[in-house]
Amino acid sequence: DQEKKKKLSELTNLGVKVLEGEFSDAKVYQGINIVLSCVSVGGFLEQIKSIDAAKSAGVSMYIPSEFGVDMSR
């Protein structure tokens, strides 16, 4: 939708690179230094594939989406 396109444009204008592709594909992470994961609660386990692929591609920092979630609940 138009609102999402506008927000994406604002982010890219700030220098944010938004990646599209499969979590498990290391090619997606080539040339990337930092990954900030923003998956929802339902995607936490899928995030492991992303971490492995990012590590394989040489990503130096991976910030998981759980940084703001109380996982004990």
mmCIF file of C-alpha atoms in Angstrom, residues 21-66:
data_model
loop_
_atom_site.group_PDB
_atom_site.id
_atom_site.type_symbol
_atom_site.label_atom_id
_atom_site.label_comp_id
_atom_site.label_asym_id
_atom_site.label_seq_id
_atom_site.Cartn_x
_atom_site.Cartn_y
_atom_site.Cartn_z
ATOM 1 C CA GLY A 21 14.707 -12.683 0.506
ATOM 2 C CA GLU A 22 14.755 -15.913 2.444
ATOM 3 C CA PHE A 23 15.992 -15.776 6.051
ATOM 4 C CA SER A 24 18.195 -18.791 5.451
ATOM 5 C CA ASP A 25 19.946 -17.464 2.316
ATOM 6 C CA ALA A 26 23.431 -16.164 3.158
ATOM 7 C CA LYS A 27 23.523 -14.261 -0.171
ATOM 8 C CA VAL A 28 20.948 -11.849 1.251
ATOM 9 C CA TYR A 29 23.462 -10.745 3.902
ATOM 10 C CA GLN A 30 26.536 -10.344 1.682
ATOM 11 C CA GLY A 31 28.221 -6.994 2.312
ATOM 12 C CA ILE A 32 26.098 -6.242 5.378
ATOM 13 C CA ASN A 33 27.787 -5.317 8.672
ATOM 14 C CA ILE A 34 24.814 -5.063 11.045
ATOM 15 C CA VAL A 35 21.445 -6.829 11.017
ATOM 16 C CA LEU A 36 18.578 -5.529 13.125
ATOM 17 C CA SER A 37 15.964 -8.262 13.167
ATOM 18 C CA CYS A 38 12.356 -7.150 13.507
ATOM 19 C CA VAL A 39 10.443 -10.406 13.334
ATOM 20 C CA SER A 40 7.283 -10.825 15.359
ATOM 21 C CA VAL A 41 6.819 -13.295 18.202
ATOM 22 C CA GLY A 42 5.696 -15.938 15.722
ATOM 23 C CA GLY A 43 9.001 -15.686 13.878
ATOM 24 C CA PHE A 44 11.404 -16.081 16.790
ATOM 25 C CA LEU A 45 12.387 -19.652 15.924
ATOM 26 C CA GLU A 46 12.715 -18.818 12.225
ATOM 27 C CA GLN A 47 15.180 -16.131 13.268
ATOM 28 C CA ILE A 48 17.747 -18.860 14.033
ATOM 29 C CA LYS A 49 18.025 -19.500 10.289
ATOM 30 C CA SER A 50 18.646 -15.798 9.782
ATOM 31 C CA ILE A 51 21.355 -15.730 12.450
ATOM 32 C CA ASP A 52 23.134 -18.718 10.904
ATOM 33 C CA ALA A 53 22.974 -17.248 7.397
ATOM 34 C CA ALA A 54 24.167 -13.833 8.572
ATOM 35 C CA LYS A 55 27.081 -15.405 10.432
ATOM 36 C CA SER A 56 28.004 -17.434 7.365
ATOM 37 C CA ALA A 57 27.994 -14.239 5.267
ATOM 38 C CA GLY A 58 30.353 -12.466 7.684
ATOM 39 C CA VAL A 59 27.885 -10.110 9.385
ATOM 40 C CA SER A 60 29.696 -8.627 12.389
ATOM 41 C CA MET A 61 26.664 -7.717 14.539
ATOM 42 C CA TYR A 62 23.216 -9.267 14.754
ATOM 43 C CA ILE A 63 20.603 -7.644 16.986
ATOM 44 C CA PRO A 64 17.764 -10.120 17.585
ATOM 45 C CA SER A 65 14.162 -9.031 17.785
ATOM 46 C CA GLU A 66 13.860 -10.197 21.404
#
